[in-house]
Short mmCIF file of C-alpha atoms in Angstrom, two decimals:
data_model
loop_
_atom_site.label_atom_id
_atom_site.label_comp_id
_atom_site.label_asym_id
_atom_site.label_seq_id
_atom_site.Cartn_x
_atom_site.Cartn_y
_atom_site.Cartn_z
CA MET Z 1 157.25 93.84 205.97
CA LEU Z 2 160.11 92.25 207.71
CA GLN Z 3 163.50 93.73 206.97
CA ASP Z 4 166.92 92.86 208.20
CA GLU Z 5 168.15 95.24 210.83
CA GLN Z 6 171.43 96.96 210.36
CA PHE Z 7 173.57 97.52 213.43
CA PRO Z 8 174.73 101.10 214.29
CA GLU Z 9 178.47 101.35 214.03
CA LYS Z 10 180.21 101.81 217.36
CA ARG Z 11 183.86 100.90 217.84
CA ARG Z 12 185.83 100.53 221.05
CA SER Z 13 189.40 101.72 221.29
CA ALA Z 14 192.05 99.06 221.12
CA ALA Z 15 193.37 99.87 224.54
CA SER Z 16 189.96 99.21 226.22
CA SER Z 17 189.82 95.66 225.01
CA SER Z 18 193.53 94.73 225.14
CA PHE Z 19 194.59 91.67 226.93
CA LEU Z 20 197.05 93.39 229.26
CA GLY Z 21 194.48 96.06 230.06
CA ARG Z 22 192.06 93.41 231.35
CA MET Z 23 194.50 90.94 232.91
CA MET Z 24 197.21 92.96 234.51
CA ARG Z 25 197.80 96.50 235.44
CA SER Z 26 200.69 98.32 236.97
CA ILE Z 27 199.76 100.60 239.80
CA ASP Z 28 201.98 102.67 242.06
CA GLY Z 29 204.72 100.32 243.18
CA CYS Z 30 202.80 97.09 242.31
CA GLN Z 31 201.37 94.87 239.64
CA LEU Z 32 197.93 93.26 239.92
CA LYS Z 33 196.76 90.08 238.23
CA ILE Z 34 193.62 87.91 238.27
CA VAL Z 35 194.17 84.07 238.06
CA LEU Z 36 191.03 81.89 237.72
CA ASP Z 37 191.48 78.27 239.01
CA GLY Z 38 190.81 75.44 236.60
CA LYS Z 39 190.59 77.64 233.59
CA ALA Z 40 193.15 77.18 230.81
CA GLU Z 41 193.98 79.98 228.31
CA ALA Z 42 193.43 77.59 225.39
CA ASP Z 43 189.84 76.82 226.53
CA LYS Z 44 188.58 80.36 226.30
CA PHE Z 45 185.33 81.11 224.44
CA LYS Z 46 185.33 83.72 221.70
CA ALA Z 47 182.45 86.10 222.52
CA VAL Z 48 181.46 88.33 219.60
CA ASP Z 49 179.88 91.73 220.24
CA THR Z 50 178.12 92.56 216.92
CA TYR Z 51 176.99 95.96 218.07
CA ASP Z 52 180.47 97.12 219.12
CA GLN Z 53 182.07 95.12 216.29
CA VAL Z 54 184.69 93.62 218.63
CA SER Z 55 185.34 90.10 219.90
CA GLU Z 56 186.95 88.87 223.16
CA ARG Z 57 188.16 85.57 224.48
CA LEU Z 58 186.57 84.79 227.89
CA HIS Z 59 186.65 82.01 230.42
CA MET Z 60 183.40 80.08 230.62
CA TYR Z 61 181.32 79.12 233.71
CA SER Z 62 178.02 77.32 234.18
CA TRP Z 63 175.43 79.25 236.23
CA LYS Z 64 175.96 76.92 239.24
CA GLU Z 65 179.77 76.64 238.99
CA PRO Z 66 181.69 78.59 241.73
CA VAL Z 67 184.08 81.22 240.47
CA LYS Z 68 187.35 80.46 242.25
CA GLY Z 69 190.82 81.97 241.94
CA ARG Z 70 193.20 84.48 243.28
CA VAL Z 71 194.40 88.05 242.88
CA VAL Z 72 198.14 88.21 242.84
CA LEU Z 73 199.68 91.42 244.06
CA THR Z 74 203.33 91.77 243.16
CA PRO Z 75 205.38 94.69 244.56
CA SER Z 76 207.56 96.44 241.96
CA GLY Z 77 210.24 97.26 244.61
CA THR Z 78 211.15 95.79 247.93
CA SER Z 79 207.71 96.25 249.44
CA PHE Z 80 204.21 97.65 248.88
CA ALA Z 81 201.75 98.87 251.47
CA HIS Z 82 198.04 98.84 250.78
CA ARG Z 83 194.92 99.87 252.75
CA GLY Z 84 193.01 96.72 251.88
CA VAL Z 85 192.07 94.61 248.91
CA THR Z 86 188.51 93.95 247.70
CA VAL Z 87 187.59 91.19 245.24
CA GLU Z 88 184.07 91.07 243.76
CA LEU Z 89 181.94 89.07 241.40
CA ILE Z 90 179.53 91.39 239.66
CA GLY Z 91 176.57 90.59 237.41
CA VAL Z 92 175.14 93.49 235.46
CA VAL Z 93 172.52 94.05 232.83
CA THR Z 94 172.86 97.01 230.52
CA ILE Z 95 170.72 98.53 227.75
CA PHE Z 96 172.16 101.31 225.66
CA ARG Z 97 169.90 102.63 222.99
CA ASP Z 98 169.34 106.40 223.71
CA VAL Z 99 170.62 106.57 227.33
CA GLU Z 100 172.68 103.81 228.91
CA GLU Z 101 170.86 102.10 231.74
CA LYS Z 102 172.50 99.59 234.14
CA SER Z 103 171.32 97.30 236.88
CA VAL Z 104 173.55 95.22 239.14
CA PHE Z 105 171.71 91.93 239.93
CA LEU Z 106 174.61 90.02 241.53
CA GLN Z 107 177.40 91.25 243.79
CA GLN Z 108 179.53 89.10 246.02
CA GLU Z 109 182.60 90.58 247.83
CA ARG Z 110 185.68 89.32 249.66
CA HIS Z 111 187.67 91.82 251.71
CA PHE Z 112 191.27 91.57 252.84
CA GLU Z 113 192.84 93.69 255.62
CA PRO Z 114 195.52 96.37 255.11
CA ASP Z 115 199.04 94.96 254.87
CA THR Z 116 202.55 95.41 253.57
CA VAL Z 117 203.72 92.83 251.04
CA MET Z 118 207.32 92.15 250.07
CA GLN Z 119 206.81 89.34 247.54
CA PRO Z 120 204.09 88.17 245.12
CA THR Z 121 201.01 87.64 247.39
CA PRO Z 122 197.79 85.84 246.46
CA PHE Z 123 194.42 86.83 247.74
CA GLU Z 124 192.22 83.82 247.28
CA PHE Z 125 188.44 84.06 246.62
CA THR Z 126 185.47 81.77 245.98
CA PHE Z 127 182.09 83.08 244.75
CA SER Z 128 179.43 80.41 244.91
CA ALA Z 129 176.14 82.38 244.35
CA PRO Z 130 174.11 81.10 241.38
CA LYS Z 131 174.43 83.36 238.33
CA GLU Z 132 170.81 83.77 237.40
CA HIS Z 133 171.04 85.02 233.82
CA GLU Z 134 173.09 83.77 230.84
CA SER Z 135 175.67 86.07 229.34
CA TYR Z 136 174.25 87.92 226.32
CA ARG Z 137 175.35 90.47 223.77
CA GLY Z 138 172.64 91.76 221.57
CA ILE Z 139 171.71 94.80 219.60
CA TYR Z 140 170.96 97.11 222.46
CA ALA Z 141 171.13 94.83 225.51
CA LYS Z 142 173.91 93.07 227.32
CA VAL Z 143 174.32 90.71 230.27
CA ALA Z 144 177.91 90.51 231.65
CA TYR Z 145 179.77 89.08 234.65
CA TYR Z 146 183.04 90.43 236.01
CA VAL Z 147 185.64 89.54 238.55
CA LYS Z 148 186.86 92.87 239.92
CA ALA Z 149 189.84 93.48 242.19
CA THR Z 150 190.39 96.81 243.88
CA VAL Z 151 193.50 97.89 245.89
CA LYS Z 152 192.82 100.73 248.36
CA GLN Z 153 195.61 103.32 248.50
CA ARG Z 154 196.15 106.57 250.31
CA PHE Z 155 195.18 108.92 247.52
CA LYS Z 156 193.38 106.91 244.86
CA ASP Z 157 192.10 103.31 244.66
CA ALA Z 158 193.24 101.25 241.72
CA GLY Z 159 192.04 97.96 240.27
CA ILE Z 160 191.38 95.60 237.38
CA ARG Z 161 188.50 93.48 236.23
CA GLU Z 162 188.13 90.41 234.03
CA GLU Z 163 184.88 89.47 232.25
CA VAL Z 164 183.78 85.80 232.33
CA TRP Z 165 181.08 84.15 230.20
CA VAL Z 166 178.18 82.33 231.87
CA HIS Z 167 175.90 79.78 230.30
CA ARG Z 168 172.68 78.34 231.84
CA VAL Z 169 171.19 74.92 231.20
CA ASP Z 170 167.39 74.78 231.60
CA ASP Z 171 167.04 71.72 233.77
CA ALA Z 172 163.23 71.79 233.87
CA LEU Z 173 162.88 71.83 230.07
CA SER Z 174 165.65 69.35 229.58
CA GLU Z 175 163.63 66.87 231.65
CA ALA Z 176 160.22 67.73 230.26
CA GLN Z 177 161.16 67.94 226.59
CA PRO Z 178 162.31 64.75 224.71
CA ASP Z 179 165.40 65.05 222.48
CA ALA Z 180 163.65 64.51 219.18
CA SER Z 181 166.93 64.40 217.28
CA ALA Z 182 167.58 61.01 218.89
CA HIS Z 183 164.69 59.27 217.03
CA MET Z 184 164.81 58.08 213.46
CA ASN Z 185 161.37 59.48 212.51
CA TYR Z 186 162.65 62.93 213.46
CA PHE Z 187 164.21 63.09 209.96
CA ARG Z 188 160.84 62.74 208.18
CA GLU Z 189 158.98 65.96 207.42
CA THR Z 190 155.69 64.06 206.84
CA CYS Z 191 155.46 62.72 210.45
CA PHE Z 192 153.82 65.24 212.84
CA GLY Z 193 152.64 64.44 216.31
CA PRO Z 194 149.86 66.02 218.37
CA GLU Z 195 152.28 68.76 219.50
CA SER Z 196 152.72 70.05 215.95
CA ILE Z 197 151.63 73.65 215.16
CA ALA Z 198 149.83 74.78 212.03
CA MET Z 199 149.54 78.32 210.64
CA ASP Z 200 147.22 79.35 207.87
CA VAL Z 201 148.25 82.09 205.39
CA GLY Z 202 145.62 83.50 202.99
CA VAL Z 203 145.31 86.32 200.47
CA ASP Z 204 141.64 87.00 199.66
CA ASN Z 205 140.55 84.02 197.54
CA VAL Z 206 143.67 83.65 195.43
CA LEU Z 207 146.08 82.05 197.90
CA HIS Z 208 145.62 79.74 200.88
CA ILE Z 209 148.44 77.71 202.38
CA GLU Z 210 149.02 75.81 205.59
CA PHE Z 211 152.50 76.01 207.28
CA ARG Z 212 152.86 73.13 209.78
CA TYR Z 213 155.89 72.43 211.86
CA ASP Z 214 156.57 69.64 214.35
CA LYS Z 215 156.51 71.54 217.70
CA LYS Z 216 157.06 74.80 219.57
CA VAL Z 217 159.94 74.19 222.00
CA PHE Z 218 163.38 73.34 220.67
CA HIS Z 219 166.83 72.90 222.19
CA MET Z 220 169.83 74.70 220.73
CA THR Z 221 170.92 72.03 218.24
CA GLU Z 222 167.61 70.59 217.04
CA ARG Z 223 166.19 70.72 213.56
CA VAL Z 224 162.86 72.52 212.94
CA LEU Z 225 160.90 70.29 210.62
CA GLY Z 226 157.86 71.57 208.72
CA LYS Z 227 155.88 71.58 205.53
CA VAL Z 228 153.96 74.08 203.44
CA THR Z 229 150.80 72.73 201.80
CA PHE Z 230 149.11 74.75 199.08
CA LYS Z 231 145.28 74.58 199.24
CA VAL Z 232 144.51 77.51 196.88
CA ALA Z 233 147.10 78.96 194.49
CA ASP Z 234 145.55 81.40 191.96
CA MET Z 235 148.33 84.01 192.12
CA GLU Z 236 151.83 83.97 190.62
CA ILE Z 237 154.43 83.44 193.27
CA ALA Z 238 158.04 84.39 192.51
CA PHE Z 239 159.56 82.62 195.43
CA GLY Z 240 159.08 81.74 199.08
CA GLU Z 241 161.47 81.72 202.02
CA VAL Z 242 161.66 80.61 205.65
CA GLY Z 243 163.77 82.32 208.24
CA LEU Z 244 164.44 82.71 211.96
CA VAL Z 245 163.82 86.14 213.45
CA ARG Z 246 165.04 87.35 216.78
CA LYS Z 247 163.13 90.13 218.58
CA GLU Z 248 164.89 92.03 221.38
CA ALA Z 249 162.41 94.00 223.42
CA LEU Z 250 163.68 96.74 225.71
CA HIS Z 251 161.50 97.47 228.83
CA PRO Z 252 159.04 94.71 227.88
CA GLY Z 253 155.48 95.27 228.87
CA LYS Z 254 155.99 98.93 229.72
CA ALA Z 255 154.81 102.10 228.01
CA GLU Z 256 158.36 102.83 226.74
CA GLU Z 257 158.84 99.33 225.30
CA SER Z 258 160.71 99.23 222.00
CA ILE Z 259 161.50 96.19 219.87
CA GLU Z 260 164.47 95.61 217.60
CA GLN Z 261 164.48 92.62 215.30
CA GLU Z 262 166.90 90.92 213.05
CA THR Z 263 166.80 87.89 210.72
CA LEU Z 264 169.45 85.52 211.89
CA GLN Z 265 169.11 83.14 208.93
CA LYS Z 266 166.76 82.64 206.01
CA PHE Z 267 166.68 80.36 202.94
CA GLU Z 268 164.50 79.94 199.85
CA VAL Z 269 162.13 76.97 199.99
CA MET Z 270 160.27 77.41 196.65
CA ASP Z 271 160.75 79.03 193.36
CA GLY Z 272 157.60 79.69 191.30
CA THR Z 273 153.93 78.80 191.94
CA PRO Z 274 153.34 75.23 193.20
CA ILE Z 275 150.27 73.40 192.15
CA VAL Z 276 147.23 72.90 194.51
CA GLY Z 277 147.96 70.01 196.88
CA GLU Z 278 151.69 70.22 196.52
CA VAL Z 279 153.70 69.88 199.76
CA VAL Z 280 156.97 71.75 200.25
CA PRO Z 281 159.19 70.19 203.01
CA ILE Z 282 161.07 72.51 205.45
CA ARG Z 283 164.20 71.87 207.48
CA LEU Z 284 165.82 74.55 209.58
CA TYR Z 285 169.03 73.49 211.33
CA LEU Z 286 169.34 75.49 214.46
CA LYS Z 287 172.92 74.34 215.02
CA SER Z 288 174.00 76.30 211.90
CA ILE Z 289 172.47 79.67 212.98
CA PRO Z 290 175.05 82.22 214.21
CA ARG Z 291 174.68 83.98 217.59
CA LEU Z 292 171.75 81.88 218.63
CA THR Z 293 170.75 82.06 222.33
CA PRO Z 294 168.01 80.66 224.49
CA THR Z 295 164.75 82.54 224.77
CA PHE Z 296 164.95 85.14 227.59
CA GLN Z 297 161.48 85.89 228.94
CA ASN Z 298 162.41 88.93 231.08
CA VAL Z 299 165.83 89.93 232.32
CA GLU Z 300 165.51 92.17 235.35
CA ASP Z 301 162.63 94.08 233.67
CA PHE Z 302 165.17 95.46 231.25
CA PHE Z 303 164.83 93.31 228.16
CA SER Z 304 163.54 90.02 226.67
CA VAL Z 305 164.65 87.96 223.72
CA ARG Z 306 162.13 85.95 221.69
CA TYR Z 307 162.41 83.90 218.48
CA PHE Z 308 160.02 83.53 215.58
CA LEU Z 309 159.69 81.36 212.48
CA ASN Z 310 159.01 83.63 209.50
CA LEU Z 311 157.37 82.43 206.36
CA VAL Z 312 157.48 84.90 203.43
CA LEU Z 313 155.89 84.53 200.01
CA VAL Z 314 156.85 87.07 197.27
CA SER Z 315 154.48 87.64 194.29
CA GLN Z 316 155.60 88.33 190.75
CA GLU Z 317 154.68 92.00 191.33
CA GLY Z 318 157.03 92.14 194.36
CA ARG Z 319 154.46 92.14 197.07
CA ARG Z 320 155.50 90.30 200.20
CA TYR Z 321 153.12 88.22 202.32
CA PHE Z 322 154.39 86.79 205.62
CA LYS Z 323 153.33 84.99 208.75
CA GLN Z 324 155.25 84.63 212.03
CA GLN Z 325 154.98 82.06 214.74
CA GLU Z 326 156.90 82.18 218.06
CA ILE Z 327 159.08 79.27 219.16
CA GLN Z 328 160.91 78.75 222.44
CA LEU Z 329 164.60 77.89 222.56
CA TYR Z 330 166.43 76.42 225.54
CA ARG Z 331 169.90 74.96 226.35
CA ARG Z 332 170.15 71.26 227.26
CA THR Z 333 172.81 69.44 229.24
CA GLY Z 334 175.71 68.89 226.84
CA GLN Z 335 175.19 72.21 225.06
CA GLU Z 336 177.08 74.29 227.61
CA ARG Z 337 179.70 75.53 225.14
CA PRO Z 338 178.27 77.79 222.43
CA LEU Z 339 179.18 77.12 218.82
CA THR Z 340 180.97 79.62 216.61
CA SER Z 341 181.83 79.73 212.98
CA SER Z 342 185.17 78.42 211.81
CA PRO Z 343 186.93 80.07 208.79
CA SER Z 344 185.69 77.17 206.61
CA GLY Z 345 182.10 77.93 207.57
CA VAL Z 346 181.66 74.72 209.55
CA LEU Z 347 180.27 75.20 213.02
CA GLN Z 348 182.44 73.84 215.85
CA ALA Z 349 183.16 74.40 219.55
CA GLU Z 350 185.59 77.34 219.94
CA THR Z 351 188.65 76.02 221.72
CA LYS Z 352 191.62 78.03 220.39
#
């Protein structure tokens, strides 16, 4: 039986996620600040970490977009002597169920020679390496990118870092998959092409239904169209529902693999027992589903993220019968900026 997963409660201290703690830090005789070129404060994306129950506002980058900017070192007094400055772009994947495990999959560095500065001094950097994985914050897995600046000193190095959010458009699928939402017949649940998928659900000889939906690969703002056809209905059904389930697998394909799943959205599609031959239409609007991401097949052998359509029928006695079918999600050009929920419940691009 499929159950909604409850997240363990884990809270960060306010200091660890504060704006000043990430953006600027006073060190011995100096202040250090990261400035990213072409990124306005008002355009930051609100990234929600459901597991840690915190949210942060981060600058966004595409996976091919260079990360450019400067680290500004400002002496607190008349001068400040350092033993070198290092600026890095770091990509790291982390899983943290029982024991925290990390793997750095991207690291670019820029080194600056020792010097004495007597005024605000910028150290410019450009990191152009492709960022292979999209940023992700799940139940027990995370992909994050950081710009990190380190000032070398005589006794103890000091530094700051700023996280940035990375999205990745799947160019291959964008070219291979038509945008079905652009066609008028896309809005008709009765029209299914050769790429449609059918699932049969049966309970002995008292229930037999067919669940058909239009295709298996969807972009992030499409509608999943389907229908449920009743062929045999000799049992009393209380209600039926359709939902989208996300499965996060840690160490996929290995002996220690574990799977965590959560129902991102579900809705009732029938109430009571339909008659034989009756067709129940299905529409699932992916754009309205919170925290939706593309499918991640395998991220550095650490985790994968897969999505499933879930059809559940509940009998009058409370028994639950369900069938799942995997679908693949991808991000198209034009969907670079994730959607978040506004206070009114309407989904919109986060800009403030």
